Amino acid sequence: PPLYIQRYARVIEHCKAGQYRNIADFGAAELTFVQYLKNLDFVNQIFAVDIDRNLLDSQKHRCRPQMFDYLNKRDEPLNISVLCGSVLEFDTRLYDLDCICAIELIEHLEKDDVEKFTAALFGRYQPKNVIITTPNKDFNVLFEFKPGQMRHWDHKFEWTREEFSTFCEGVRTKYDYKYTLFGVGDPPCEDQEVGPCSQGAIFTRGTAQLGPSPLRKKAGPDVYETLYSADY
Ligand code: SAM
């Protein structure tokens, strides 16, 4: 399967292993990953967040229940909410979730905003788990790129494995999260040293087993605009 499907599959594996019930997809774009999440029968809340209103408006119909969903009733109810806003901001509805996924999002943020994103994600949202994926720049030597060229016109940076590890270490020491790294997209046998095409990390909050985070904030006003909400 194409790399993006392999990525989704890996993230879904983690969601299954953790039996996450409430999940946010940050940088949800065309809402494709949400289509995979909603097939998990133990999930009862999905928040799809993106800053691109036009994109969400044009794709939100993908979250509408189909005849299949009415005929095959879920054991667990599910709500999918499509929210427009920036992941640098904080919306109390998404506080202390089981998992926040950010698949190929971070490299679309300005370098200065990476720190704000990290502070919002690990410092304020404080989900029990976070899954981040991003391109592995070490792999780019296998592409015939011009100097400085990146994989997508909107990428603000791409990280080598070492740079991504430094980022993860920063999270571990500043916020109480431990992490494990993973890769998606194997390199050719003769080029093993470049590593996988995509790199990822799954972070787990130090207090994940203790229930809600001790710093629970009072419910505040909705910061993100709800563009669509569907109950299954
Ligand atoms: N996660 C998607 C997937 O795997 O199918 C792909 C993500 S796409 C490459 C990056 C998305 O991040 C875009 O839809 C863009 O609008 C969104 N984005 C960029 N900056 C954002 C921000 N500050 N807040 C929310 N979304 C943002």
Tab-separated table of C-alpha atoms and ligand atoms in Angstrom:
chain	number	residue	atom	x	y	z
A	1	PRO	CA	0.000	0.000	0.000
A	2	PRO	CA	1.064	3.642	-0.471
A	3	LEU	CA	3.082	5.249	2.304
A	4	TYR	CA	0.190	7.299	3.688
A	5	ILE	CA	-1.895	4.149	4.132
A	6	GLN	CA	1.038	2.438	5.864
A	7	ARG	CA	1.241	5.462	8.171
A	8	TYR	CA	-2.457	5.328	8.996
A	9	ALA	CA	-2.174	1.583	9.606
A	10	ARG	CA	0.661	2.092	12.068
A	11	VAL	CA	-1.192	4.811	13.970
A	12	ILE	CA	-4.355	2.688	14.022
A	13	GLU	CA	-2.298	-0.189	15.470
A	14	HIS	CA	-1.268	2.077	18.347
A	15	CYS	CA	-4.877	3.200	18.875
A	16	LYS	CA	-5.993	-0.427	19.005
A	17	ALA	CA	-3.224	-1.413	21.394
A	18	GLY	CA	-4.182	1.446	23.728
A	19	GLN	CA	-7.970	1.093	23.188
A	20	TYR	CA	-8.193	4.889	23.029
A	21	ARG	CA	-11.802	6.004	23.347
A	22	ASN	CA	-11.479	9.717	22.693
A	23	ILE	CA	-9.082	10.852	20.020
A	24	ALA	CA	-8.266	14.093	18.229
A	25	ASP	CA	-6.741	14.186	14.762
A	26	PHE	CA	-4.714	17.401	14.453
A	27	GLY	CA	-4.208	18.564	10.850
A	28	ALA	CA	-7.121	16.391	9.771
A	29	ALA	CA	-7.072	17.853	6.217
A	30	GLU	CA	-9.367	15.810	3.924
A	31	LEU	CA	-10.647	13.817	6.946
A	32	THR	CA	-9.196	10.626	5.486
A	33	PHE	CA	-7.662	9.329	8.702
A	34	VAL	CA	-10.986	9.918	10.473
A	35	GLN	CA	-12.486	7.297	8.132
A	36	TYR	CA	-10.095	4.761	9.660
A	37	LEU	CA	-10.641	5.922	13.238
A	38	LYS	CA	-14.408	5.648	13.036
A	39	ASN	CA	-14.126	1.943	12.200
A	40	LEU	CA	-12.671	1.272	15.658
A	41	ASP	CA	-15.642	0.015	17.645
A	42	PHE	CA	-14.268	1.147	21.036
A	43	VAL	CA	-13.890	4.807	19.997
A	44	ASN	CA	-16.703	7.095	21.106
A	45	GLN	CA	-15.357	10.586	20.391
A	46	ILE	CA	-13.334	11.866	17.450
A	47	PHE	CA	-12.330	15.514	17.073
A	48	ALA	CA	-10.975	16.398	13.634
A	49	VAL	CA	-9.099	19.706	13.798
A	50	ASP	CA	-7.665	21.763	10.953
A	51	ILE	CA	-7.026	25.443	10.303
A	52	ASP	CA	-8.166	25.240	6.664
A	53	ARG	CA	-11.859	26.046	6.757
A	54	ASN	CA	-12.432	25.688	3.008
A	55	LEU	CA	-10.877	22.246	3.026
A	56	LEU	CA	-12.952	21.094	6.021
A	57	ASP	CA	-16.133	22.566	4.551
A	58	SER	CA	-15.560	20.735	1.289
A	59	GLN	CA	-14.814	17.403	3.014
A	60	LYS	CA	-17.031	17.346	6.110
A	61	HIS	CA	-19.717	15.343	4.286
A	62	ARG	CA	-17.294	12.403	4.604
A	63	CYS	CA	-18.232	12.225	8.290
A	64	ARG	CA	-21.951	11.880	7.628
A	65	PRO	CA	-23.324	8.486	8.696
A	66	GLN	CA	-24.114	6.244	5.729
A	67	MET	CA	-26.929	3.727	5.363
A	68	PHE	CA	-24.406	1.085	6.427
A	69	ASP	CA	-23.958	2.891	9.751
A	70	TYR	CA	-27.695	2.905	10.449
A	71	LEU	CA	-28.039	-0.779	9.642
A	72	ASN	CA	-24.939	-1.860	11.566
A	73	LYS	CA	-25.548	-0.196	14.909
A	74	ARG	CA	-22.452	0.340	17.006
A	75	ASP	CA	-22.268	-1.060	20.541
A	76	GLU	CA	-20.648	2.180	21.638
A	77	PRO	CA	-22.095	5.506	20.476
A	78	LEU	CA	-19.694	7.678	18.510
A	79	ASN	CA	-19.595	11.412	17.946
A	80	ILE	CA	-17.415	12.937	15.249
A	81	SER	CA	-16.872	16.684	15.469
A	82	VAL	CA	-15.122	18.633	12.737
A	83	LEU	CA	-13.464	21.682	14.265
A	84	CYS	CA	-11.830	24.642	12.566
A	85	GLY	CA	-8.962	26.300	14.391
A	86	SER	CA	-5.245	26.338	15.047
A	87	VAL	CA	-3.471	23.601	16.977
A	88	LEU	CA	-1.408	26.380	18.578
A	89	GLU	CA	-4.522	27.426	20.495
A	90	PHE	CA	-6.285	25.671	23.360
A	91	ASP	CA	-9.890	24.503	23.427
A	92	THR	CA	-10.982	22.915	26.714
A	93	ARG	CA	-13.150	20.319	24.927
A	94	LEU	CA	-9.964	18.580	23.864
A	95	TYR	CA	-8.323	18.591	27.291
A	96	ASP	CA	-7.004	15.289	28.727
A	97	LEU	CA	-7.995	13.064	25.772
A	98	ASP	CA	-6.773	9.479	25.453
A	99	CYS	CA	-4.824	10.385	22.323
A	100	ILE	CA	-3.979	13.240	19.992
A	101	CYS	CA	-2.602	12.272	16.565
A	102	ALA	CA	-0.615	14.720	14.433
A	103	ILE	CA	0.176	12.896	11.204
A	104	GLU	CA	2.456	14.886	8.884
A	105	LEU	CA	1.435	18.157	10.529
A	106	ILE	CA	4.437	19.483	12.443
A	107	GLU	CA	6.574	20.150	9.343
A	108	HIS	CA	3.840	22.511	8.103
A	109	LEU	CA	4.342	24.810	11.111
A	110	GLU	CA	6.771	27.719	11.078
A	111	LYS	CA	9.855	26.848	13.147
A	112	ASP	CA	8.844	29.442	15.787
A	113	ASP	CA	5.422	27.863	16.055
A	114	VAL	CA	6.780	24.382	16.787
A	115	GLU	CA	7.508	25.479	20.340
A	116	LYS	CA	4.022	26.996	20.721
A	117	PHE	CA	2.508	23.799	19.346
A	118	THR	CA	4.531	21.679	21.760
A	119	ALA	CA	3.517	23.888	24.687
A	120	ALA	CA	-0.170	23.702	23.720
A	121	LEU	CA	-0.096	19.970	23.043
A	122	PHE	CA	1.949	18.637	25.947
A	123	GLY	CA	1.575	21.551	28.356
A	124	ARG	CA	-2.124	22.391	27.993
A	125	TYR	CA	-4.009	19.650	26.146
A	126	GLN	CA	-2.056	17.027	28.121
A	127	PRO	CA	-3.477	13.965	26.367
A	128	LYS	CA	-2.556	10.579	27.813
A	129	ASN	CA	-0.889	9.723	24.498
A	130	VAL	CA	0.378	11.636	21.481
A	131	ILE	CA	1.338	10.185	18.112
A	132	ILE	CA	3.411	12.384	15.794
A	133	THR	CA	4.722	11.494	12.337
A	134	THR	CA	6.926	13.596	10.068
A	135	PRO	CA	9.228	13.002	7.068
A	136	ASN	CA	12.703	11.612	7.715
A	137	LYS	CA	15.082	13.992	5.947
A	138	ASP	CA	17.878	11.367	5.954
A	139	PHE	CA	15.794	9.416	3.441
A	140	ASN	CA	15.746	12.346	0.985
A	141	VAL	CA	19.150	11.394	-0.454
A	142	LEU	CA	17.245	8.661	-2.295
A	143	PHE	CA	15.180	11.289	-4.112
A	144	GLU	CA	16.744	13.340	-6.860
A	145	PHE	CA	16.189	16.646	-5.077
A	146	LYS	CA	17.721	19.996	-5.910
A	147	PRO	CA	19.715	21.507	-3.025
A	148	GLY	CA	17.343	22.637	-0.299
A	149	GLN	CA	14.334	21.005	-1.932
A	150	MET	CA	11.751	19.449	0.365
A	151	ARG	CA	9.063	16.840	-0.236
A	152	HIS	CA	6.175	19.318	-0.353
A	153	TRP	CA	5.955	23.017	-1.189
A	154	ASP	CA	4.328	23.806	2.162
A	155	HIS	CA	6.940	22.077	4.350
A	156	LYS	CA	8.693	24.660	6.485
A	157	PHE	CA	11.414	22.162	7.465
A	158	GLU	CA	12.146	18.450	7.407
A	159	TRP	CA	13.982	16.753	10.268
A	160	THR	CA	16.765	14.198	10.176
A	161	ARG	CA	16.357	11.321	12.616
A	162	GLU	CA	18.744	13.083	14.948
A	163	GLU	CA	16.757	16.321	14.847
A	164	PHE	CA	13.512	14.478	15.511
A	165	SER	CA	15.119	12.655	18.455
A	166	THR	CA	16.265	15.997	19.855
A	167	PHE	CA	12.687	17.257	19.619
A	168	CYS	CA	11.371	14.145	21.402
A	169	GLU	CA	14.012	14.421	24.117
A	170	GLY	CA	12.988	18.042	24.651
A	171	VAL	CA	9.385	16.937	25.191
A	172	ARG	CA	10.467	14.182	27.564
A	173	THR	CA	12.508	16.491	29.760
A	174	LYS	CA	10.207	19.531	29.717
A	175	TYR	CA	6.832	17.750	29.973
A	176	ASP	CA	6.283	14.524	31.811
A	177	TYR	CA	6.089	12.226	28.768
A	178	LYS	CA	8.082	9.165	27.770
A	179	TYR	CA	8.252	8.105	24.140
A	180	THR	CA	9.199	5.391	21.684
A	181	LEU	CA	10.229	6.018	18.089
A	182	PHE	CA	8.956	4.160	15.046
A	183	GLY	CA	9.417	4.284	11.277
A	184	VAL	CA	7.148	3.799	8.273
A	185	GLY	CA	8.285	2.994	4.734
A	186	ASP	CA	11.336	0.748	4.547
A	187	PRO	CA	14.360	1.924	2.533
A	188	PRO	CA	15.772	-0.361	-0.202
A	189	CYS	CA	17.996	-3.179	1.182
A	190	GLU	CA	21.183	-1.504	-0.056
A	191	ASP	CA	20.288	1.859	1.558
A	192	GLN	CA	19.365	0.789	5.086
A	193	GLU	CA	21.473	3.549	6.641
A	194	VAL	CA	19.024	6.291	5.534
A	195	GLY	CA	16.289	4.841	7.732
A	196	PRO	CA	12.525	4.817	7.053
A	197	CYS	CA	10.780	7.293	4.757
A	198	SER	CA	8.552	8.624	7.591
A	199	GLN	CA	9.510	8.790	11.238
A	200	GLY	CA	7.180	8.858	14.189
A	201	ALA	CA	6.967	8.838	17.944
A	202	ILE	CA	4.345	7.724	20.410
A	203	PHE	CA	4.427	9.692	23.650
A	204	THR	CA	2.767	8.579	26.874
A	205	ARG	CA	2.043	10.920	29.752
A	206	GLY	CA	3.793	10.044	33.005
A	207	THR	CA	0.473	10.134	34.852
A	208	ALA	CA	-1.509	8.401	32.093
A	209	GLN	CA	-2.567	5.613	34.459
A	210	LEU	CA	-3.829	8.012	37.118
A	211	GLY	CA	-6.872	9.294	35.251
A	212	PRO	CA	-7.371	12.971	34.584
A	213	SER	CA	-4.379	15.224	34.715
A	214	PRO	CA	-4.029	17.031	38.052
A	215	LEU	CA	-4.104	20.408	36.326
A	216	ARG	CA	-7.652	20.066	35.003
A	217	LYS	CA	-8.811	23.429	33.742
A	218	LYS	CA	-12.343	24.705	34.166
A	219	ALA	CA	-14.488	24.415	31.064
A	220	GLY	CA	-13.900	27.521	29.000
A	221	PRO	CA	-15.454	29.000	25.882
A	222	ASP	CA	-15.154	26.968	22.681
A	223	VAL	CA	-12.135	28.275	20.804
A	224	TYR	CA	-12.558	26.074	17.755
A	225	GLU	CA	-15.593	26.512	15.548
A	226	THR	CA	-17.655	23.351	15.153
A	227	LEU	CA	-18.271	23.011	11.421
A	228	TYR	CA	-19.980	19.655	11.633
A	229	SER	CA	-21.023	17.135	14.253
A	230	ALA	CA	-22.400	13.657	13.630
A	231	ASP	CA	-23.711	11.023	16.030
A	232	TYR	CA	-23.445	7.365	15.148
B	1	SAM	N1	-2.899	14.491	8.669
B	1	SAM	C1	-3.218	14.499	7.251
B	1	SAM	C2	-3.187	13.096	6.694
B	1	SAM	O1	-2.386	12.305	7.163
B	1	SAM	O2	-3.972	12.813	5.789
B	1	SAM	C3	-2.261	15.329	6.443
B	1	SAM	C4	-1.948	16.630	7.020
B	1	SAM	S1	-1.587	17.888	5.824
B	1	SAM	C5	-0.113	17.379	5.167
B	1	SAM	C6	-1.242	19.216	6.911
B	1	SAM	C7	-2.506	19.879	7.425
B	1	SAM	O3	-2.168	20.680	8.546
B	1	SAM	C8	-3.155	20.789	6.414
B	1	SAM	O4	-4.477	20.378	6.174
B	1	SAM	C9	-3.110	22.162	7.083
B	1	SAM	O5	-4.252	22.950	6.830
B	1	SAM	C10	-3.015	21.786	8.544
B	1	SAM	N2	-2.435	22.827	9.414
B	1	SAM	C11	-1.328	23.569	9.191
B	1	SAM	N3	-1.118	24.410	10.209
B	1	SAM	C12	-2.125	24.203	11.118
B	1	SAM	C13	-2.478	24.773	12.368
B	1	SAM	N4	-1.745	25.740	12.936
B	1	SAM	N5	-3.580	24.317	13.006
B	1	SAM	C14	-4.334	23.339	12.449
B	1	SAM	N6	-4.048	22.762	11.263
B	1	SAM	C15	-2.962	23.190	10.601
